[in-house]
């Protein structure tokens, strides 16, 4: 007869095994992102509709149990600029659209201050379902969603990507560096310049940092105008 701690341990071992298997299946155990290397594969770019259809009524991770709607992404399917955030919150889960709550309203203001409209850019998150109580996305959830995020970015083929906050920047750049160290400069994401900056929700709690994000957005605009 198993004791309670033994049972707990067996469950944890099972979860870790499942996570490692999934990583192996996705080729992420080698620390690689599945981005097509050959020109032929790159030519066979999916459409956003195909990526959404592939995602289906996803049950690949535990978040499907709590969600109201999958929050895939919104905006111009041919956008030059894609903003990638962390995860849907309560408002996004209810409406099925990313960045529609308070942080989203601030992001919309930032986009408009850059001289664009929300419809001009594309907005999505690293994970497509709301974590319960708005907790941070967990590694297995990020791994399960990652192929769809990458295909989504391949489908759009943006000229620039802006990663909003630590989890988005760390996922796309495959690093553990904190956002305070990553932000404010460009990184190469499979040939696409990627600029990390602070998340709008962080700005709501730390309004003094709005000027920092504005400096980052001015840098982004300078590069977009030159490119
Ligand atoms: N925060 C995010 O990272 N994404 C959203 O869609 C909403 C809030």
CSV table of C-alpha atoms and ligand atoms in Angstrom, one decimal:
chain,number,residue,atom,x,y,z
A,1,UNK,CA,0.0,0.0,0.0
A,2,UNK,CA,1.5,3.4,-1.1
A,3,UNK,CA,1.7,6.2,1.5
A,4,UNK,CA,0.5,9.7,0.5
A,5,UNK,CA,4.0,11.1,0.0
A,6,UNK,CA,4.9,8.1,-2.2
A,7,UNK,CA,1.7,8.6,-4.2
A,8,UNK,CA,2.5,12.3,-4.6
A,9,UNK,CA,6.1,11.5,-5.7
A,10,UNK,CA,4.8,9.0,-8.3
A,11,UNK,CA,2.5,11.6,-9.7
A,12,UNK,CA,5.3,14.2,-9.9
A,13,UNK,CA,7.6,11.7,-11.6
A,14,UNK,CA,4.8,10.9,-14.1
A,15,UNK,CA,4.3,14.6,-14.8
A,16,UNK,CA,8.1,15.2,-15.3
A,17,UNK,CA,8.2,12.1,-17.6
A,18,UNK,CA,5.3,13.4,-19.7
A,19,UNK,CA,6.9,16.9,-19.9
A,20,UNK,CA,10.3,15.4,-21.1
A,21,UNK,CA,8.6,13.2,-23.6
A,22,UNK,CA,6.7,16.1,-25.0
A,23,UNK,CA,9.9,18.1,-25.2
A,24,UNK,CA,11.5,15.2,-27.1
A,25,UNK,CA,8.6,14.9,-29.5
A,26,UNK,CA,8.9,18.6,-30.3
A,27,UNK,CA,12.7,18.5,-30.6
A,28,UNK,CA,13.0,21.0,-27.8
A,29,UNK,CA,15.1,18.8,-25.6
A,30,UNK,CA,18.1,19.9,-27.8
A,31,UNK,CA,17.4,23.5,-27.0
A,32,UNK,CA,16.3,24.1,-30.6
A,33,UNK,CA,13.2,25.9,-31.9
A,34,UNK,CA,11.5,24.2,-34.8
A,35,UNK,CA,12.0,26.8,-37.4
A,36,UNK,CA,12.4,25.5,-41.0
A,37,UNK,CA,16.1,25.5,-42.0
A,38,UNK,CA,15.7,24.8,-45.7
A,39,UNK,CA,14.4,27.4,-48.3
A,40,UNK,CA,11.9,24.7,-49.5
A,41,UNK,CA,10.4,24.4,-46.0
A,42,UNK,CA,10.4,28.2,-45.6
A,43,UNK,CA,8.5,28.5,-49.0
A,44,UNK,CA,5.7,26.3,-47.6
A,45,UNK,CA,4.6,28.9,-45.1
A,46,UNK,CA,1.3,28.1,-43.5
A,47,UNK,CA,-1.5,30.6,-43.4
A,48,UNK,CA,-2.8,31.9,-40.0
A,49,UNK,CA,-6.1,30.0,-40.7
A,50,UNK,CA,-4.2,26.8,-41.2
A,51,UNK,CA,-2.3,27.3,-37.9
A,52,UNK,CA,-5.5,28.1,-36.1
A,53,UNK,CA,-7.2,25.0,-37.6
A,54,UNK,CA,-4.2,22.8,-36.6
A,55,UNK,CA,-4.5,24.1,-33.0
A,56,UNK,CA,-8.2,23.1,-33.1
A,57,UNK,CA,-10.0,22.8,-29.7
A,58,UNK,CA,-6.6,22.1,-28.1
A,59,UNK,CA,-6.3,19.8,-25.1
A,60,UNK,CA,-2.5,19.5,-25.3
A,61,UNK,CA,-1.9,20.9,-21.9
A,62,UNK,CA,-3.9,21.2,-18.6
A,63,UNK,CA,-5.0,24.8,-19.3
A,64,UNK,CA,-7.8,23.6,-21.6
A,65,UNK,CA,-9.7,22.6,-18.4
A,66,UNK,CA,-10.0,26.1,-17.1
A,67,UNK,CA,-10.3,28.2,-20.3
A,68,UNK,CA,-13.5,29.8,-21.7
A,69,UNK,CA,-11.9,30.5,-25.1
A,70,UNK,CA,-8.7,30.0,-26.9
A,71,UNK,CA,-7.1,33.4,-27.5
A,72,UNK,CA,-5.2,32.8,-30.7
A,73,UNK,CA,-4.2,36.3,-31.9
A,74,UNK,CA,-5.6,39.4,-33.6
A,75,UNK,CA,-4.6,41.9,-36.2
A,76,UNK,CA,-3.1,42.2,-39.6
A,77,UNK,CA,-2.1,38.8,-41.0
A,78,UNK,CA,0.6,40.5,-43.0
A,79,UNK,CA,1.8,42.8,-40.2
A,80,UNK,CA,5.3,44.3,-40.3
A,81,UNK,CA,5.3,44.3,-36.5
A,82,UNK,CA,4.1,41.6,-34.1
A,83,UNK,CA,3.7,42.1,-30.4
A,84,UNK,CA,4.0,38.9,-28.3
A,85,UNK,CA,2.7,38.9,-24.8
A,86,UNK,CA,2.6,36.3,-22.0
A,87,UNK,CA,-0.9,34.8,-21.6
A,88,UNK,CA,-4.6,35.7,-21.8
A,89,UNK,CA,-6.1,37.2,-18.6
A,90,UNK,CA,-9.8,37.1,-17.5
A,91,UNK,CA,-11.0,39.7,-20.1
A,92,UNK,CA,-9.1,38.0,-22.9
A,93,UNK,CA,-10.4,34.6,-21.9
A,94,UNK,CA,-14.0,36.0,-21.9
A,95,UNK,CA,-13.6,37.8,-25.3
A,96,UNK,CA,-11.2,35.5,-27.1
A,97,UNK,CA,-9.0,38.4,-28.1
A,98,UNK,CA,-5.5,39.2,-26.7
A,99,UNK,CA,-4.8,42.4,-24.8
A,100,UNK,CA,-8.3,43.8,-24.3
A,101,UNK,CA,-8.1,44.4,-20.5
A,102,UNK,CA,-6.3,47.2,-18.7
A,103,UNK,CA,-2.9,46.2,-19.9
A,104,UNK,CA,-4.3,45.8,-23.4
A,105,UNK,CA,-5.7,49.3,-23.4
A,106,UNK,CA,-2.3,50.6,-22.5
A,107,UNK,CA,-0.7,48.5,-25.3
A,108,UNK,CA,-3.3,50.0,-27.7
A,109,UNK,CA,-2.2,53.5,-26.5
A,110,UNK,CA,1.4,52.6,-27.0
A,111,UNK,CA,0.7,51.4,-30.6
A,112,UNK,CA,-1.2,54.6,-31.4
A,113,UNK,CA,1.5,56.8,-29.9
A,114,UNK,CA,3.8,55.0,-32.4
A,115,UNK,CA,1.6,56.3,-35.2
A,116,UNK,CA,-0.1,53.0,-35.9
A,117,UNK,CA,-3.5,51.4,-35.2
A,118,UNK,CA,-4.1,48.2,-33.4
A,119,UNK,CA,-5.4,46.7,-36.7
A,120,UNK,CA,-2.0,47.5,-38.4
A,121,UNK,CA,0.0,45.2,-36.2
A,122,UNK,CA,-0.5,41.6,-35.0
A,123,UNK,CA,-0.9,40.8,-31.3
A,124,UNK,CA,-0.6,37.3,-29.7
A,125,UNK,CA,0.7,35.6,-26.6
A,126,UNK,CA,3.2,32.8,-26.0
A,127,UNK,CA,0.4,30.7,-24.7
A,128,UNK,CA,-3.2,30.7,-26.0
A,129,UNK,CA,-5.2,29.8,-22.8
A,130,UNK,CA,-5.6,31.6,-19.6
A,131,UNK,CA,-3.7,30.2,-16.6
A,132,UNK,CA,-5.9,29.9,-13.5
A,133,UNK,CA,-5.8,33.0,-11.3
A,134,UNK,CA,-3.5,34.6,-13.8
A,135,UNK,CA,-0.5,32.7,-12.6
A,136,UNK,CA,2.7,32.6,-14.7
A,137,UNK,CA,2.7,30.1,-17.6
A,138,UNK,CA,4.4,26.8,-16.6
A,139,UNK,CA,7.1,25.2,-18.7
A,140,UNK,CA,5.0,22.4,-20.0
A,141,UNK,CA,2.3,24.8,-21.1
A,142,UNK,CA,4.8,27.0,-22.9
A,143,UNK,CA,6.3,23.9,-24.6
A,144,UNK,CA,2.9,22.7,-25.7
A,145,UNK,CA,2.0,26.0,-27.3
A,146,UNK,CA,5.4,26.8,-28.7
A,147,UNK,CA,5.0,25.1,-32.1
A,148,UNK,CA,1.8,27.1,-32.7
A,149,UNK,CA,3.4,30.4,-31.8
A,150,UNK,CA,6.3,29.6,-34.1
A,151,UNK,CA,4.0,28.7,-37.0
A,152,UNK,CA,1.9,31.8,-36.3
A,153,UNK,CA,5.0,33.9,-36.6
A,154,UNK,CA,6.1,32.1,-39.8
A,155,UNK,CA,2.6,32.6,-41.3
A,156,UNK,CA,2.8,36.3,-40.7
A,157,UNK,CA,6.5,36.8,-41.6
A,158,UNK,CA,6.8,40.1,-39.8
A,159,UNK,CA,9.8,42.4,-40.3
A,160,UNK,CA,10.0,43.1,-36.5
A,161,UNK,CA,8.9,41.4,-33.3
A,162,UNK,CA,8.4,43.1,-30.0
A,163,UNK,CA,8.4,40.7,-27.0
A,164,UNK,CA,6.4,42.1,-24.1
A,165,UNK,CA,7.8,41.1,-20.7
A,166,UNK,CA,10.1,38.4,-19.4
A,167,UNK,CA,8.2,35.2,-20.3
A,168,UNK,CA,7.7,36.3,-23.9
A,169,UNK,CA,11.3,37.4,-24.3
A,170,UNK,CA,12.7,34.4,-22.5
A,171,UNK,CA,10.6,31.9,-24.5
A,172,UNK,CA,11.4,33.4,-27.9
A,173,UNK,CA,15.1,33.9,-27.1
A,174,UNK,CA,15.5,30.7,-25.2
A,175,UNK,CA,17.2,32.4,-22.3
A,176,UNK,CA,16.7,32.9,-18.6
A,177,UNK,CA,18.0,36.4,-18.5
A,178,UNK,CA,15.6,38.8,-16.7
A,179,UNK,CA,13.7,41.3,-18.9
A,180,UNK,CA,15.5,44.2,-17.1
A,181,UNK,CA,18.7,43.0,-18.8
A,182,UNK,CA,17.2,41.9,-22.1
A,183,UNK,CA,15.1,45.0,-22.9
A,184,UNK,CA,16.2,47.9,-25.0
A,185,UNK,CA,18.2,46.1,-27.7
A,186,UNK,CA,17.6,43.9,-30.7
A,187,UNK,CA,18.2,40.2,-30.9
A,188,UNK,CA,18.1,37.9,-34.0
A,189,UNK,CA,15.1,35.6,-34.0
A,190,UNK,CA,15.5,33.4,-37.1
A,191,UNK,CA,16.5,36.5,-39.2
A,192,UNK,CA,13.8,38.7,-37.7
A,193,UNK,CA,15.0,41.6,-35.4
A,194,UNK,CA,13.3,41.1,-32.0
A,195,UNK,CA,13.1,43.8,-29.4
A,196,UNK,CA,12.2,42.9,-25.8
A,197,UNK,CA,10.5,45.6,-23.6
A,198,UNK,CA,8.6,45.7,-20.3
A,199,UNK,CA,5.1,44.3,-20.3
A,200,UNK,CA,2.2,46.8,-20.2
A,201,UNK,CA,0.9,45.2,-17.0
A,202,UNK,CA,4.3,45.9,-15.4
A,203,UNK,CA,3.8,49.6,-16.5
A,204,UNK,CA,0.5,49.7,-14.8
A,205,UNK,CA,2.2,48.8,-11.5
A,206,UNK,CA,5.3,50.9,-12.3
A,207,UNK,CA,4.3,54.0,-14.2
A,208,UNK,CA,7.8,55.4,-13.9
A,209,UNK,CA,9.0,52.8,-16.4
A,210,UNK,CA,6.6,54.1,-19.1
A,211,UNK,CA,9.4,56.4,-20.3
A,212,UNK,CA,11.7,53.4,-20.6
A,213,UNK,CA,9.2,51.6,-22.8
A,214,UNK,CA,8.7,54.7,-24.9
A,215,UNK,CA,12.5,54.9,-25.5
A,216,UNK,CA,12.3,51.2,-26.6
A,217,UNK,CA,9.4,52.0,-29.0
A,218,UNK,CA,11.3,55.0,-30.4
A,219,UNK,CA,14.3,52.7,-31.1
A,220,UNK,CA,11.9,50.2,-32.8
A,221,UNK,CA,10.4,52.9,-34.9
A,222,UNK,CA,13.8,54.2,-36.0
A,223,UNK,CA,14.7,50.6,-37.1
A,224,UNK,CA,11.4,50.1,-38.9
A,225,UNK,CA,11.8,53.3,-40.8
A,226,UNK,CA,15.4,52.4,-41.9
A,227,UNK,CA,14.6,48.8,-42.9
B,1,LIG,N1,-1.4,40.1,-20.7
B,1,LIG,C1,-0.8,39.4,-21.7
B,1,LIG,O1,0.4,39.1,-21.7
B,1,LIG,N2,-1.6,39.0,-22.7
B,1,LIG,C2,-2.8,39.4,-22.8
B,1,LIG,O2,-3.5,39.0,-23.8
B,1,LIG,C3,-3.4,40.1,-21.8
B,1,LIG,C4,-2.6,40.5,-20.8
